[in-house]
Amino acid sequence: MERINYQHLYYFWVVAKHGSITAACEVLHLAQPTISAQLAVFEQAVGGRLFVKQGRKLLLSDTGRAIFHYADEIFSLGRELTNMLKGRSSERGIRLNLGISDALPKLLAYRLIEPLLRLPEPVQIHCVEDKTERLLAELALHGIDLALCDAPATPASGARV
């Protein structure tokens, strides 16, 4: 794959963000066969599966997760560019991709990250909630910058953190 079709990437990103093709169809105002066909073409171009079906839900595969993180950054930059062109604030600030264990009390997580909100420069915090094992895997793959978990990482987790 030499060049990425950004329209395919966008469709993939919307499906991944909303968790289903049906939800993406509502957002994109397109029919289900259109989205499914475009995802199939994108998977073929990428050379791997992007989603794994689990019941009625679509979960991201390892390849899909990696691509999603890039797509999220690409489309975030696109929104910033649009805002800058419209004369809105263009201050990008610090971006922190944060993983929070689903077992960690949210009040505790908030108290841990709250000092970041008082920094003199703007901070964009993108939070993802998941199981500790998945967060540690994402941390090892550089999919997130920091993981707040309810238990320490162990050698058995297999992640180099």
PDB file of C-alpha atoms in Angstrom:
ATOM      1  CA  MET A   1       0.000   0.000   0.000  1.00  0.00           C
ATOM      2  CA  GLU A   2       1.662   3.169  -1.181  1.00  0.00           C
ATOM      3  CA  ARG A   3      -1.044   5.787  -0.682  1.00  0.00           C
ATOM      4  CA  ILE A   4      -3.887   5.838   1.775  1.00  0.00           C
ATOM      5  CA  ASN A   5      -7.376   6.591   0.522  1.00  0.00           C
ATOM      6  CA  TYR A   6      -8.432   9.089   3.176  1.00  0.00           C
ATOM      7  CA  GLN A   7     -12.121   8.620   2.400  1.00  0.00           C
ATOM      8  CA  HIS A   8     -11.776   4.908   3.258  1.00  0.00           C
ATOM      9  CA  LEU A   9      -9.794   5.860   6.356  1.00  0.00           C
ATOM     10  CA  TYR A  10     -12.563   8.261   7.364  1.00  0.00           C
ATOM     11  CA  TYR A  11     -15.270   5.623   6.952  1.00  0.00           C
ATOM     12  CA  PHE A  12     -13.196   3.178   9.006  1.00  0.00           C
ATOM     13  CA  TRP A  13     -12.638   5.821  11.698  1.00  0.00           C
ATOM     14  CA  VAL A  14     -16.363   6.641  11.961  1.00  0.00           C
ATOM     15  CA  VAL A  15     -17.298   2.937  12.192  1.00  0.00           C
ATOM     16  CA  ALA A  16     -14.620   2.350  14.863  1.00  0.00           C
ATOM     17  CA  LYS A  17     -15.627   5.455  16.805  1.00  0.00           C
ATOM     18  CA  HIS A  18     -19.334   4.558  16.828  1.00  0.00           C
ATOM     19  CA  GLY A  19     -18.852   0.801  17.244  1.00  0.00           C
ATOM     20  CA  SER A  20     -21.045  -0.392  14.384  1.00  0.00           C
ATOM     21  CA  ILE A  21     -21.684   0.019  10.695  1.00  0.00           C
ATOM     22  CA  THR A  22     -25.332   0.876  11.411  1.00  0.00           C
ATOM     23  CA  ALA A  23     -24.377   3.780  13.700  1.00  0.00           C
ATOM     24  CA  ALA A  24     -21.793   4.988  11.173  1.00  0.00           C
ATOM     25  CA  CYS A  25     -24.423   4.910   8.418  1.00  0.00           C
ATOM     26  CA  GLU A  26     -26.588   7.305  10.427  1.00  0.00           C
ATOM     27  CA  VAL A  27     -23.674   9.691  10.966  1.00  0.00           C
ATOM     28  CA  LEU A  28     -22.421   9.510   7.381  1.00  0.00           C
ATOM     29  CA  HIS A  29     -25.892   9.412   5.773  1.00  0.00           C
ATOM     30  CA  LEU A  30     -24.849   6.430   3.653  1.00  0.00           C
ATOM     31  CA  ALA A  31     -26.324   2.968   3.142  1.00  0.00           C
ATOM     32  CA  GLN A  32     -24.916  -0.071   4.956  1.00  0.00           C
ATOM     33  CA  PRO A  33     -23.737  -1.822   1.743  1.00  0.00           C
ATOM     34  CA  THR A  34     -21.743   1.286   0.795  1.00  0.00           C
ATOM     35  CA  ILE A  35     -19.888   1.400   4.107  1.00  0.00           C
ATOM     36  CA  SER A  36     -19.327  -2.375   4.151  1.00  0.00           C
ATOM     37  CA  ALA A  37     -17.919  -2.319   0.621  1.00  0.00           C
ATOM     38  CA  GLN A  38     -15.617   0.617   1.383  1.00  0.00           C
ATOM     39  CA  LEU A  39     -14.334  -1.120   4.530  1.00  0.00           C
ATOM     40  CA  ALA A  40     -13.648  -4.279   2.512  1.00  0.00           C
ATOM     41  CA  VAL A  41     -11.638  -2.279  -0.026  1.00  0.00           C
ATOM     42  CA  PHE A  42      -9.718  -0.567   2.788  1.00  0.00           C
ATOM     43  CA  GLU A  43      -8.985  -3.903   4.502  1.00  0.00           C
ATOM     44  CA  GLN A  44      -7.662  -5.257   1.217  1.00  0.00           C
ATOM     45  CA  ALA A  45      -5.438  -2.187   0.752  1.00  0.00           C
ATOM     46  CA  VAL A  46      -4.165  -2.463   4.323  1.00  0.00           C
ATOM     47  CA  GLY A  47      -3.610  -6.194   3.976  1.00  0.00           C
ATOM     48  CA  GLY A  48      -5.354  -7.274   7.162  1.00  0.00           C
ATOM     49  CA  ARG A  49      -8.586  -7.416   9.130  1.00  0.00           C
ATOM     50  CA  LEU A  50      -9.596  -4.173  10.840  1.00  0.00           C
ATOM     51  CA  PHE A  51     -12.460  -5.522  12.912  1.00  0.00           C
ATOM     52  CA  VAL A  52     -13.311  -8.729  14.729  1.00  0.00           C
ATOM     53  CA  LYS A  53     -16.982  -9.588  15.176  1.00  0.00           C
ATOM     54  CA  GLN A  54     -18.050 -10.418  18.705  1.00  0.00           C
ATOM     55  CA  GLY A  55     -21.744 -11.138  18.682  1.00  0.00           C
ATOM     56  CA  ARG A  56     -23.393  -8.087  17.148  1.00  0.00           C
ATOM     57  CA  LYS A  57     -20.504  -5.769  18.031  1.00  0.00           C
ATOM     58  CA  LEU A  58     -17.448  -4.921  15.981  1.00  0.00           C
ATOM     59  CA  LEU A  59     -14.213  -4.821  17.949  1.00  0.00           C
ATOM     60  CA  LEU A  60     -10.986  -3.449  16.558  1.00  0.00           C
ATOM     61  CA  SER A  61      -8.304  -5.966  15.656  1.00  0.00           C
ATOM     62  CA  ASP A  62      -4.684  -5.185  16.602  1.00  0.00           C
ATOM     63  CA  THR A  63      -4.155  -3.698  13.137  1.00  0.00           C
ATOM     64  CA  GLY A  64      -7.424  -1.793  13.415  1.00  0.00           C
ATOM     65  CA  ARG A  65      -6.438  -0.346  16.802  1.00  0.00           C
ATOM     66  CA  ALA A  66      -3.102   0.890  15.454  1.00  0.00           C
ATOM     67  CA  ILE A  67      -4.746   2.452  12.392  1.00  0.00           C
ATOM     68  CA  PHE A  68      -7.493   3.991  14.552  1.00  0.00           C
ATOM     69  CA  HIS A  69      -4.930   5.846  16.684  1.00  0.00           C
ATOM     70  CA  TYR A  70      -3.339   7.353  13.585  1.00  0.00           C
ATOM     71  CA  ALA A  71      -6.749   8.181  12.080  1.00  0.00           C
ATOM     72  CA  ASP A  72      -7.848   9.821  15.321  1.00  0.00           C
ATOM     73  CA  GLU A  73      -4.782  12.063  15.246  1.00  0.00           C
ATOM     74  CA  ILE A  74      -5.210  12.825  11.525  1.00  0.00           C
ATOM     75  CA  PHE A  75      -8.844  13.870  11.899  1.00  0.00           C
ATOM     76  CA  SER A  76      -8.102  15.804  15.082  1.00  0.00           C
ATOM     77  CA  LEU A  77      -5.515  17.801  13.141  1.00  0.00           C
ATOM     78  CA  GLY A  78      -8.066  18.308  10.381  1.00  0.00           C
ATOM     79  CA  ARG A  79     -10.550  19.781  12.877  1.00  0.00           C
ATOM     80  CA  GLU A  80      -7.825  22.081  14.219  1.00  0.00           C
ATOM     81  CA  LEU A  81      -6.970  23.208  10.691  1.00  0.00           C
ATOM     82  CA  THR A  82     -10.635  23.940   9.983  1.00  0.00           C
ATOM     83  CA  ASN A  83     -10.929  25.931  13.224  1.00  0.00           C
ATOM     84  CA  MET A  84      -7.778  27.893  12.425  1.00  0.00           C
ATOM     85  CA  LEU A  85      -9.056  28.716   8.928  1.00  0.00           C
ATOM     86  CA  LYS A  86     -12.341  29.930  10.438  1.00  0.00           C
ATOM     87  CA  GLY A  87     -10.423  32.246  12.778  1.00  0.00           C
ATOM     88  CA  ARG A  88     -10.977  30.199  15.907  1.00  0.00           C
ATOM     89  CA  SER A  89      -8.243  29.389  18.383  1.00  0.00           C
ATOM     90  CA  SER A  90      -5.432  27.422  16.796  1.00  0.00           C
ATOM     91  CA  GLU A  91      -3.509  26.671  19.963  1.00  0.00           C
ATOM     92  CA  ARG A  92      -2.819  22.990  19.833  1.00  0.00           C
ATOM     93  CA  GLY A  93      -1.280  22.521  23.252  1.00  0.00           C
ATOM     94  CA  ILE A  94      -0.230  19.236  24.768  1.00  0.00           C
ATOM     95  CA  ARG A  95      -2.109  16.092  23.733  1.00  0.00           C
ATOM     96  CA  LEU A  96      -2.266  13.210  26.207  1.00  0.00           C
ATOM     97  CA  ASN A  97      -3.757   9.844  25.273  1.00  0.00           C
ATOM     98  CA  LEU A  98      -4.765   8.377  28.600  1.00  0.00           C
ATOM     99  CA  GLY A  99      -6.025   4.886  29.354  1.00  0.00           C
ATOM    100  CA  ILE A 100      -8.070   4.356  32.512  1.00  0.00           C
ATOM    101  CA  SER A 101      -8.781   0.912  33.900  1.00  0.00           C
ATOM    102  CA  ASP A 102     -12.489   0.161  34.046  1.00  0.00           C
ATOM    103  CA  ALA A 103     -12.012  -1.013  37.647  1.00  0.00           C
ATOM    104  CA  LEU A 104     -10.417   2.273  38.788  1.00  0.00           C
ATOM    105  CA  PRO A 105     -12.837   4.638  40.557  1.00  0.00           C
ATOM    106  CA  LYS A 106     -13.482   7.579  38.237  1.00  0.00           C
ATOM    107  CA  LEU A 107     -13.253  10.121  41.028  1.00  0.00           C
ATOM    108  CA  LEU A 108      -9.736   8.889  41.776  1.00  0.00           C
ATOM    109  CA  ALA A 109      -8.824   9.061  38.074  1.00  0.00           C
ATOM    110  CA  TYR A 110     -10.141  12.626  37.917  1.00  0.00           C
ATOM    111  CA  ARG A 111      -8.147  13.652  40.980  1.00  0.00           C
ATOM    112  CA  LEU A 112      -4.992  12.214  39.409  1.00  0.00           C
ATOM    113  CA  ILE A 113      -5.384  14.073  36.108  1.00  0.00           C
ATOM    114  CA  GLU A 114      -6.959  17.274  37.454  1.00  0.00           C
ATOM    115  CA  PRO A 115      -3.568  19.040  37.953  1.00  0.00           C
ATOM    116  CA  LEU A 116      -3.005  18.756  34.176  1.00  0.00           C
ATOM    117  CA  LEU A 117      -6.007  21.000  33.629  1.00  0.00           C
ATOM    118  CA  ARG A 118      -4.298  23.810  35.575  1.00  0.00           C
ATOM    119  CA  LEU A 119      -1.138  23.863  33.426  1.00  0.00           C
ATOM    120  CA  PRO A 120      -0.379  27.243  31.808  1.00  0.00           C
ATOM    121  CA  GLU A 121      -0.519  25.794  28.266  1.00  0.00           C
ATOM    122  CA  PRO A 122      -3.650  24.103  26.894  1.00  0.00           C
ATOM    123  CA  VAL A 123      -3.937  20.343  27.357  1.00  0.00           C
ATOM    124  CA  GLN A 124      -6.046  17.969  25.273  1.00  0.00           C
ATOM    125  CA  ILE A 125      -6.750  14.792  27.216  1.00  0.00           C
ATOM    126  CA  HIS A 126      -8.174  11.881  25.264  1.00  0.00           C
ATOM    127  CA  CYS A 127      -9.382   9.205  27.695  1.00  0.00           C
ATOM    128  CA  VAL A 128     -10.072   5.571  26.879  1.00  0.00           C
ATOM    129  CA  GLU A 129     -11.582   3.163  29.396  1.00  0.00           C
ATOM    130  CA  ASP A 130     -10.731  -0.533  29.070  1.00  0.00           C
ATOM    131  CA  LYS A 131      -9.498  -3.604  30.905  1.00  0.00           C
ATOM    132  CA  THR A 132      -6.037  -3.320  32.490  1.00  0.00           C
ATOM    133  CA  GLU A 133      -4.537  -6.007  30.220  1.00  0.00           C
ATOM    134  CA  ARG A 134      -5.649  -4.180  27.070  1.00  0.00           C
ATOM    135  CA  LEU A 135      -4.403  -0.843  28.388  1.00  0.00           C
ATOM    136  CA  LEU A 136      -0.983  -2.335  29.101  1.00  0.00           C
ATOM    137  CA  ALA A 137      -0.890  -3.777  25.582  1.00  0.00           C
ATOM    138  CA  GLU A 138      -1.798  -0.361  24.143  1.00  0.00           C
ATOM    139  CA  LEU A 139       0.879   1.257  26.285  1.00  0.00           C
ATOM    140  CA  ALA A 140       3.480  -1.175  24.953  1.00  0.00           C
ATOM    141  CA  LEU A 141       2.360  -0.434  21.366  1.00  0.00           C
ATOM    142  CA  HIS A 142       2.489   3.336  22.064  1.00  0.00           C
ATOM    143  CA  GLY A 143      -1.246   3.571  21.425  1.00  0.00           C
ATOM    144  CA  ILE A 144      -1.647   5.488  24.694  1.00  0.00           C
ATOM    145  CA  ASP A 145       0.798   7.658  26.605  1.00  0.00           C
ATOM    146  CA  LEU A 146      -0.241   6.758  30.140  1.00  0.00           C
ATOM    147  CA  ALA A 147      -2.330   4.080  31.803  1.00  0.00           C
ATOM    148  CA  LEU A 148      -4.038   4.545  35.156  1.00  0.00           C
ATOM    149  CA  CYS A 149      -4.711   1.080  36.509  1.00  0.00           C
ATOM    150  CA  ASP A 150      -5.933  -0.484  39.727  1.00  0.00           C
ATOM    151  CA  ALA A 151      -3.035  -2.980  39.832  1.00  0.00           C
ATOM    152  CA  PRO A 152       0.666  -2.813  38.944  1.00  0.00           C
ATOM    153  CA  ALA A 153       1.982  -4.247  35.696  1.00  0.00           C
ATOM    154  CA  THR A 154       3.503  -7.678  36.203  1.00  0.00           C
ATOM    155  CA  PRO A 155       5.920  -9.672  34.061  1.00  0.00           C
ATOM    156  CA  ALA A 156       3.030 -12.067  33.388  1.00  0.00           C
ATOM    157  CA  SER A 157       1.175  -9.314  31.511  1.00  0.00           C
ATOM    158  CA  GLY A 158       3.704  -9.684  28.694  1.00  0.00           C
ATOM    159  CA  ALA A 159       3.951  -5.942  28.133  1.00  0.00           C
ATOM    160  CA  ARG A 160       7.191  -4.044  28.436  1.00  0.00           C
ATOM    161  CA  VAL A 161       6.091  -1.099  30.547  1.00  0.00           C
TER     162      VAL A 161
END
